[in-house]
mmCIF file of C-alpha atoms in Angstrom:
data_model
loop_
_atom_site.group_PDB
_atom_site.id
_atom_site.type_symbol
_atom_site.label_atom_id
_atom_site.label_comp_id
_atom_site.label_asym_id
_atom_site.label_seq_id
_atom_site.Cartn_x
_atom_site.Cartn_y
_atom_site.Cartn_z
ATOM 1 C CA MET A 1 -44.400 24.555 -0.964
ATOM 2 C CA ALA A 2 -42.677 24.879 -4.353
ATOM 3 C CA GLY A 3 -39.681 22.688 -5.020
ATOM 4 C CA LYS A 4 -36.452 23.675 -6.734
ATOM 5 C CA GLY A 5 -36.277 24.249 -10.478
ATOM 6 C CA HIS A 6 -33.588 22.187 -12.265
ATOM 7 C CA TYR A 7 -31.342 23.199 -15.124
ATOM 8 C CA GLU A 8 -31.492 20.938 -18.222
ATOM 9 C CA GLN A 9 -29.836 21.142 -21.636
ATOM 10 C CA SER A 10 -29.689 18.150 -24.030
ATOM 11 C CA ALA A 11 -27.054 19.649 -26.339
ATOM 12 C CA ALA A 12 -25.112 22.860 -26.741
ATOM 13 C CA HIS A 13 -27.080 23.856 -29.923
ATOM 14 C CA LYS A 14 -30.396 23.520 -28.062
ATOM 15 C CA ALA A 15 -31.833 26.139 -25.719
ATOM 16 C CA PRO A 16 -31.475 25.230 -22.022
ATOM 17 C CA ILE A 17 -34.401 25.201 -19.574
ATOM 18 C CA ILE A 18 -35.081 25.542 -15.891
ATOM 19 C CA THR A 19 -37.979 23.407 -14.802
ATOM 20 C CA VAL A 20 -40.895 24.542 -12.667
ATOM 21 C CA GLY A 21 -39.917 25.519 -9.117
ATOM 22 C CA ASN A 22 -37.931 28.071 -7.186
ATOM 23 C CA ILE A 23 -34.751 29.080 -9.018
ATOM 24 C CA THR A 24 -31.430 28.522 -7.200
ATOM 25 C CA PRO A 25 -28.315 30.586 -7.837
ATOM 26 C CA LYS A 26 -26.422 27.556 -9.062
ATOM 27 C CA ALA A 27 -29.217 26.540 -11.500
ATOM 28 C CA LEU A 28 -29.523 30.086 -12.869
ATOM 29 C CA ARG A 29 -25.703 30.335 -13.377
ATOM 30 C CA SER A 30 -25.727 27.052 -15.271
ATOM 31 C CA TRP A 31 -28.677 28.220 -17.356
ATOM 32 C CA GLU A 32 -26.898 31.480 -18.185
ATOM 33 C CA MET A 33 -23.826 29.626 -19.464
ATOM 34 C CA GLY A 34 -26.035 27.219 -21.435
ATOM 35 C CA CYS A 35 -27.818 30.167 -23.094
ATOM 36 C CA LYS A 36 -24.488 31.648 -24.173
ATOM 37 C CA GLN A 37 -23.508 28.336 -25.758
ATOM 38 C CA TYR A 38 -26.838 28.163 -27.521
ATOM 39 C CA PHE A 39 -26.479 31.746 -28.865
ATOM 40 C CA LEU A 40 -22.999 30.900 -30.167
ATOM 41 C CA HIS A 41 -23.972 27.662 -31.891
ATOM 42 C CA ARG A 42 -27.117 29.152 -33.474
ATOM 43 C CA SER A 43 -25.486 32.520 -34.305
ATOM 44 C CA ILE A 44 -28.357 34.366 -32.704
ATOM 45 C CA ASP A 45 -28.207 38.140 -32.959
ATOM 46 C CA SER A 46 -27.857 40.009 -29.613
ATOM 47 C CA ALA A 47 -31.113 41.895 -30.295
ATOM 48 C CA GLU A 48 -33.050 38.665 -30.429
ATOM 49 C CA GLN A 49 -31.396 36.694 -27.652
ATOM 50 C CA VAL A 50 -33.786 37.485 -24.794
ATOM 51 C CA GLN A 51 -37.008 36.665 -26.610
ATOM 52 C CA LYS A 52 -35.475 33.370 -27.833
ATOM 53 C CA ILE A 53 -34.986 32.003 -24.335
ATOM 54 C CA THR A 54 -37.396 33.617 -21.898
ATOM 55 C CA TRP A 55 -40.025 30.928 -22.277
ATOM 56 C CA ASN A 56 -37.458 28.313 -21.245
ATOM 57 C CA LEU A 57 -37.812 29.585 -17.709
ATOM 58 C CA GLN A 58 -40.757 27.198 -17.266
ATOM 59 C CA ASP A 59 -42.142 28.292 -13.854
ATOM 60 C CA PRO A 60 -45.562 29.880 -14.520
ATOM 61 C CA ARG A 61 -44.823 32.725 -12.118
ATOM 62 C CA ILE A 62 -41.814 33.745 -14.199
ATOM 63 C CA GLN A 63 -43.722 33.333 -17.482
ATOM 64 C CA ASP A 64 -46.552 35.525 -16.135
ATOM 65 C CA TRP A 65 -43.952 38.167 -15.129
ATOM 66 C CA TYR A 66 -42.566 38.059 -18.678
ATOM 67 C CA LEU A 67 -46.047 38.392 -20.229
ATOM 68 C CA ASN A 68 -46.767 41.469 -18.198
ATOM 69 C CA ASN A 69 -43.444 43.063 -19.162
ATOM 70 C CA TYR A 70 -42.406 41.549 -22.514
ATOM 71 C CA ASP A 71 -42.388 44.867 -24.451
ATOM 72 C CA ARG A 72 -39.670 46.137 -22.091
ATOM 73 C CA ILE A 73 -37.889 42.866 -21.381
ATOM 74 C CA ASP A 74 -37.420 41.913 -25.067
ATOM 75 C CA LYS A 75 -35.421 45.112 -25.595
ATOM 76 C CA LEU A 76 -32.917 44.262 -22.866
ATOM 77 C CA THR A 77 -29.457 42.894 -23.574
ATOM 78 C CA PHE A 78 -28.973 39.329 -22.334
ATOM 79 C CA SER A 79 -26.685 40.581 -19.538
ATOM 80 C CA ALA A 80 -29.217 43.174 -18.369
ATOM 81 C CA PHE A 81 -31.994 40.486 -18.546
ATOM 82 C CA MET A 82 -29.899 38.191 -16.281
ATOM 83 C CA GLU A 83 -29.451 41.000 -13.732
ATOM 84 C CA GLU A 84 -33.194 41.502 -13.648
ATOM 85 C CA VAL A 85 -33.950 37.825 -13.268
ATOM 86 C CA ARG A 86 -31.574 37.612 -10.340
ATOM 87 C CA SER A 87 -33.024 40.692 -8.782
ATOM 88 C CA CYS A 88 -36.661 39.484 -9.168
ATOM 89 C CA TRP A 89 -36.381 35.702 -8.686
ATOM 90 C CA LEU A 90 -33.525 34.983 -6.292
ATOM 91 C CA PRO A 91 -33.624 35.754 -2.570
ATOM 92 C CA SER A 92 -32.299 39.232 -1.848
ATOM 93 C CA ASP A 93 -29.437 37.805 0.247
ATOM 94 C CA TRP A 94 -28.454 34.998 -2.138
ATOM 95 C CA ALA A 95 -24.975 36.489 -2.831
ATOM 96 C CA ALA A 96 -24.248 36.966 0.899
ATOM 97 C CA ILE A 97 -25.331 33.404 1.716
ATOM 98 C CA THR A 98 -23.196 31.959 -1.086
ATOM 99 C CA ARG A 99 -20.212 34.076 -0.100
ATOM 100 C CA GLN A 100 -20.504 33.089 3.587
ATOM 101 C CA LYS A 101 -20.806 29.445 2.750
ATOM 102 C CA MET A 102 -17.767 29.624 0.509
ATOM 103 C CA LEU A 103 -15.566 31.578 2.966
ATOM 104 C CA ALA A 104 -16.598 29.374 5.902
ATOM 105 C CA SER A 105 -15.598 26.178 4.172
ATOM 106 C CA THR A 106 -12.416 24.268 5.164
ATOM 107 C CA GLN A 107 -10.762 21.225 3.683
ATOM 108 C CA GLY A 108 -11.487 19.019 6.676
ATOM 109 C CA ASN A 109 -11.071 15.350 5.769
ATOM 110 C CA LYS A 110 -11.835 15.890 2.036
ATOM 111 C CA ALA A 111 -9.195 15.500 -0.630
ATOM 112 C CA PHE A 112 -7.754 18.942 -1.399
ATOM 113 C CA SER A 113 -8.717 18.661 -5.110
ATOM 114 C CA GLU A 114 -12.410 17.853 -4.269
ATOM 115 C CA TRP A 115 -12.628 20.700 -1.783
ATOM 116 C CA ALA A 116 -10.937 23.187 -4.191
ATOM 117 C CA ILE A 117 -13.472 22.289 -6.909
ATOM 118 C CA ASP A 118 -16.358 22.916 -4.500
ATOM 119 C CA VAL A 119 -15.005 26.387 -3.545
ATOM 120 C CA GLN A 120 -14.293 27.380 -7.166
ATOM 121 C CA THR A 121 -17.794 26.272 -8.203
ATOM 122 C CA GLN A 122 -19.385 28.449 -5.543
ATOM 123 C CA ASN A 123 -17.189 31.373 -6.644
ATOM 124 C CA THR A 124 -18.415 31.066 -10.299
ATOM 125 C CA ILE A 125 -22.008 31.517 -9.049
ATOM 126 C CA LEU A 126 -20.934 34.909 -7.658
ATOM 127 C CA ARG A 127 -19.479 36.196 -10.966
ATOM 128 C CA GLY A 128 -20.778 39.644 -11.757
ATOM 129 C CA THR A 129 -21.277 40.500 -8.060
ATOM 130 C CA THR A 130 -18.973 42.286 -5.619
ATOM 131 C CA SER A 131 -18.645 39.008 -3.700
ATOM 132 C CA HIS A 132 -16.807 37.255 -6.575
ATOM 133 C CA LEU A 133 -13.205 36.418 -5.610
ATOM 134 C CA THR A 134 -10.238 37.069 -7.850
ATOM 135 C CA ASP A 135 -7.819 34.223 -8.462
ATOM 136 C CA ALA A 136 -5.417 35.747 -5.910
ATOM 137 C CA SER A 137 -8.134 36.068 -3.270
ATOM 138 C CA LEU A 138 -9.322 32.504 -3.998
ATOM 139 C CA LYS A 139 -5.761 31.211 -3.593
ATOM 140 C CA TYR A 140 -5.416 32.966 -0.209
ATOM 141 C CA HIS A 141 -8.702 31.487 1.020
ATOM 142 C CA LEU A 142 -7.745 27.929 0.004
ATOM 143 C CA GLU A 143 -4.249 28.407 1.448
ATOM 144 C CA ALA A 144 -5.612 29.553 4.800
ATOM 145 C CA HIS A 145 -8.109 26.669 5.175
ATOM 146 C CA ILE A 146 -6.228 23.549 4.046
ATOM 147 C CA HIS A 147 -5.831 20.559 6.380
ATOM 148 C CA PRO A 148 -3.423 21.419 9.319
ATOM 149 C CA ASN A 149 -1.065 18.559 8.404
ATOM 150 C CA LEU A 150 -1.035 19.582 4.773
ATOM 151 C CA ALA A 151 -0.377 23.195 5.857
ATOM 152 C CA CYS A 152 2.777 22.020 7.701
ATOM 153 C CA GLU A 153 4.145 20.296 4.593
ATOM 154 C CA TYR A 154 2.991 23.175 2.362
ATOM 155 C CA ARG A 155 4.987 25.734 4.358
ATOM 156 C CA ALA A 156 8.132 23.722 3.730
ATOM 157 C CA THR A 157 7.733 24.253 -0.023
ATOM 158 C CA GLU A 158 8.006 27.306 -2.338
ATOM 159 C CA TYR A 159 4.474 26.754 -3.718
ATOM 160 C CA SER A 160 3.223 30.052 -2.298
ATOM 161 C CA THR A 161 5.174 31.889 -4.980
ATOM 162 C CA GLU A 162 3.096 30.315 -7.756
ATOM 163 C CA ASP A 163 0.725 33.007 -9.048
ATOM 164 C CA VAL A 164 -1.235 30.993 -11.571
ATOM 165 C CA LEU A 165 -4.166 29.546 -9.639
ATOM 166 C CA ARG A 166 -4.627 26.357 -11.745
ATOM 167 C CA LYS A 167 -0.925 25.509 -11.441
ATOM 168 C CA TRP A 168 -0.910 26.257 -7.742
ATOM 169 C CA ILE A 169 -3.924 23.976 -7.140
ATOM 170 C CA GLU A 170 -2.237 21.157 -9.085
ATOM 171 C CA LYS A 171 0.946 21.414 -6.959
ATOM 172 C CA VAL A 172 -0.982 21.353 -3.710
ATOM 173 C CA ARG A 173 -3.139 18.453 -4.963
ATOM 174 C CA LEU A 174 -0.023 16.333 -5.502
ATOM 175 C CA LEU A 175 1.291 17.285 -2.070
ATOM 176 C CA ASP A 176 -2.003 16.367 -0.447
ATOM 177 C CA GLU A 177 -2.151 13.034 -2.230
ATOM 178 C CA LYS A 178 1.297 12.203 -0.833
ATOM 179 C CA ARG A 179 0.017 13.142 2.666
ATOM 180 C CA GLN A 180 -2.963 10.860 2.217
ATOM 181 C CA ARG A 181 -0.755 7.971 1.128
ATOM 182 C CA ASP A 182 1.456 8.418 4.231
ATOM 183 C CA VAL A 183 -1.669 8.461 6.439
ATOM 184 C CA ALA A 184 -2.866 5.240 4.736
ATOM 185 C CA LYS A 185 0.506 3.552 5.298
ATOM 186 C CA HIS A 186 0.605 4.585 8.942
ATOM 187 C CA LYS A 187 -2.917 3.291 9.504
ATOM 188 C CA GLU A 188 -2.001 -0.056 7.858
ATOM 189 C CA ALA A 189 1.051 -0.370 10.050
ATOM 190 C CA VAL A 190 -1.032 0.265 13.148
ATOM 191 C CA ASP A 191 -3.602 -2.292 12.060
ATOM 192 C CA VAL A 192 -0.894 -4.925 11.495
ATOM 193 C CA ALA A 193 0.517 -4.206 14.935
ATOM 194 C CA ILE A 194 -2.896 -4.530 16.571
ATOM 195 C CA ARG A 195 -3.559 -7.798 14.805
ATOM 196 C CA ALA A 196 -0.130 -9.110 15.836
ATOM 197 C CA VAL A 197 -0.878 -8.457 19.493
ATOM 198 C CA ALA A 198 -4.278 -10.052 19.277
ATOM 199 C CA ARG A 199 -3.301 -13.200 17.379
ATOM 200 C CA PRO A 200 -0.874 -15.850 18.715
ATOM 201 C CA ALA A 201 1.463 -17.646 16.315
ATOM 202 C CA PRO A 202 -0.013 -20.927 15.032
ATOM 203 C CA TRP A 203 3.325 -22.871 15.396
ATOM 204 C CA THR A 204 3.392 -22.861 19.189
ATOM 205 C CA SER A 205 3.046 -25.652 21.767
ATOM 206 C CA THR A 206 -0.188 -24.774 23.547
ATOM 207 C CA SER A 207 -0.677 -28.122 25.240
ATOM 208 C CA SER A 208 1.989 -27.506 27.864
ATOM 209 C CA SER A 209 0.699 -24.013 28.670
ATOM 210 C CA LYS A 210 -2.833 -25.295 28.962
ATOM 211 C CA THR A 211 -1.680 -28.098 31.221
ATOM 212 C CA GLN A 212 0.213 -25.684 33.457
ATOM 213 C CA SER A 213 -2.696 -23.250 33.669
ATOM 214 C CA SER A 214 -5.082 -26.105 34.583
ATOM 215 C CA LYS A 215 -2.911 -27.212 37.439
ATOM 216 C CA GLY A 216 -3.057 -25.549 40.773
ATOM 217 C CA GLY A 217 -5.154 -22.511 39.768
ATOM 218 C CA GLY A 218 -3.851 -19.774 42.027
ATOM 219 C CA ASP A 219 -0.412 -21.405 42.299
ATOM 220 C CA ALA A 220 0.042 -21.093 38.512
ATOM 221 C CA VAL A 221 -0.830 -17.462 38.649
ATOM 222 C CA LYS A 222 1.555 -16.912 41.514
ATOM 223 C CA SER A 223 4.416 -18.734 39.818
ATOM 224 C CA SER A 224 3.872 -16.850 36.602
ATOM 225 C CA THR A 225 4.233 -13.534 38.342
ATOM 226 C CA THR A 226 7.440 -14.552 40.023
ATOM 227 C CA ASN A 227 9.236 -16.015 36.973
ATOM 228 C CA LYS A 228 12.078 -14.013 35.589
ATOM 229 C CA PHE A 229 11.929 -12.573 32.070
ATOM 230 C CA LEU A 230 12.975 -15.160 29.480
ATOM 231 C CA CYS A 231 14.553 -14.215 26.149
ATOM 232 C CA LEU A 232 13.669 -16.112 22.969
ATOM 233 C CA PRO A 233 16.814 -17.926 21.762
ATOM 234 C CA ALA A 234 18.215 -16.890 18.434
ATOM 235 C CA LEU A 235 17.532 -19.066 15.399
ATOM 236 C CA THR A 236 20.198 -21.685 14.824
ATOM 237 C CA MET A 237 21.614 -22.236 11.321
ATOM 238 C CA ASP A 238 19.682 -25.524 11.151
ATOM 239 C CA GLU A 239 16.450 -23.822 12.027
ATOM 240 C CA ARG A 240 17.027 -21.087 9.438
ATOM 241 C CA LYS A 241 17.650 -23.693 6.718
ATOM 242 C CA ILE A 242 14.490 -25.614 7.690
ATOM 243 C CA LEU A 243 12.414 -22.448 7.483
ATOM 244 C CA GLN A 244 13.999 -21.368 4.210
ATOM 245 C CA ASP A 245 13.350 -24.782 2.682
ATOM 246 C CA ASN A 246 9.753 -24.869 3.879
ATOM 247 C CA GLU A 247 8.409 -21.318 3.206
ATOM 248 C CA GLY A 248 8.842 -20.427 6.810
ATOM 249 C CA CYS A 249 8.802 -17.108 8.648
ATOM 250 C CA PHE A 250 11.793 -16.020 10.775
ATOM 251 C CA LYS A 251 9.589 -14.010 13.179
ATOM 252 C CA CYS A 252 6.870 -16.438 14.190
ATOM 253 C CA ARG A 253 9.126 -19.367 13.201
ATOM 254 C CA CYS A 254 6.301 -21.222 11.454
ATOM 255 C CA PRO A 255 6.763 -23.255 8.316
ATOM 256 C CA PHE A 256 4.351 -23.222 5.363
ATOM 257 C CA GLN A 257 3.375 -19.505 5.698
ATOM 258 C CA LYS A 258 2.285 -17.046 3.024
ATOM 259 C CA HIS A 259 4.010 -14.097 4.661
ATOM 260 C CA THR A 260 7.585 -13.030 5.583
ATOM 261 C CA SER A 261 8.961 -11.660 8.850
ATOM 262 C CA ARG A 262 8.386 -8.081 7.570
ATOM 263 C CA ASP A 263 4.637 -8.507 7.305
ATOM 264 C CA CYS A 264 4.118 -11.258 9.858
ATOM 265 C CA PRO A 265 0.782 -10.866 11.620
ATOM 266 C CA TYR A 266 1.744 -12.995 14.552
ATOM 267 C CA ASN A 267 3.684 -12.555 17.808
ATOM 268 C CA PHE A 268 7.165 -14.002 18.453
ATOM 269 C CA PRO A 269 6.917 -17.488 20.008
ATOM 270 C CA ASP A 270 6.590 -17.673 23.777
ATOM 271 C CA PRO A 271 10.139 -18.234 25.183
ATOM 272 C CA LYS A 272 8.713 -20.419 27.965
ATOM 273 C CA THR A 273 7.170 -22.971 25.671
ATOM 274 C CA TYR A 274 9.361 -22.569 22.565
ATOM 275 C CA LYS A 275 11.093 -25.742 21.229
ATOM 276 C CA PRO A 276 13.698 -25.489 18.416
ATOM 277 C CA LEU A 277 12.317 -26.527 15.059
ATOM 278 C CA THR A 278 13.529 -29.837 13.661
ATOM 279 C CA ALA A 279 13.138 -31.853 10.516
ATOM 280 C CA ASP A 280 10.888 -34.275 12.430
ATOM 281 C CA ASP A 281 8.504 -31.398 13.149
ATOM 282 C CA ILE A 282 8.263 -30.705 9.390
ATOM 283 C CA ALA A 283 7.707 -34.399 8.600
ATOM 284 C CA ALA A 284 4.942 -34.495 11.205
ATOM 285 C CA LYS A 285 3.140 -31.689 9.449
#
């Protein structure tokens, strides 16, 4: 089974090629644009353009087709030649497949800019066919298939009145990047909250709680369920000064920390076992 032919062009002033294999719509479109650049840089007369580049379609089946028809093919304009190549060497439904793929696409979890480039690239392949979308139709397609959350923010703007496609895409790109930053911040806040629930504060007296849990087994469980809710006492002025002087956190009430109460990854101390912080505690550390 033949593989796919690939478009190659080392420089704009050199004729592009498509390597041996089945031609794809995308490769043929790139080859067409490369040929036009080559004609421009070499100042090749329109009457000679076709015969200058036909051998650069390197698949032997295409070259044999050319040899059987070169008297007629060499007289074609480049545009007419490209129409005939598409008719002979692309699947008969290539335009329908490309159009359906393009119109079925949605932004999903992609960045808007990345998705918009994909859609525009597919649309360029359809240039010259009835399936090619105008800028207005392309804008309507993108607008109707953006991420649902982005669509909510988009409707609160006046961006829909922008008629220049390039400017419209740039505005929506900035709006989508703001949405993605908000999502990232929310995710980070959730992660911090989860870590805080999972991790106890390091500056807590665990010996007393371990002792209590080891005594009496079921009695300890029973007593814990019957205890009334205890509130953590507020920091005293002395405790605040000790924490300030020793890089402490006002939430977990631990000295020598590299975080503040705003981004503290720990829980508040257990009111049942909490003991006010003193200068002796700092000295012991």
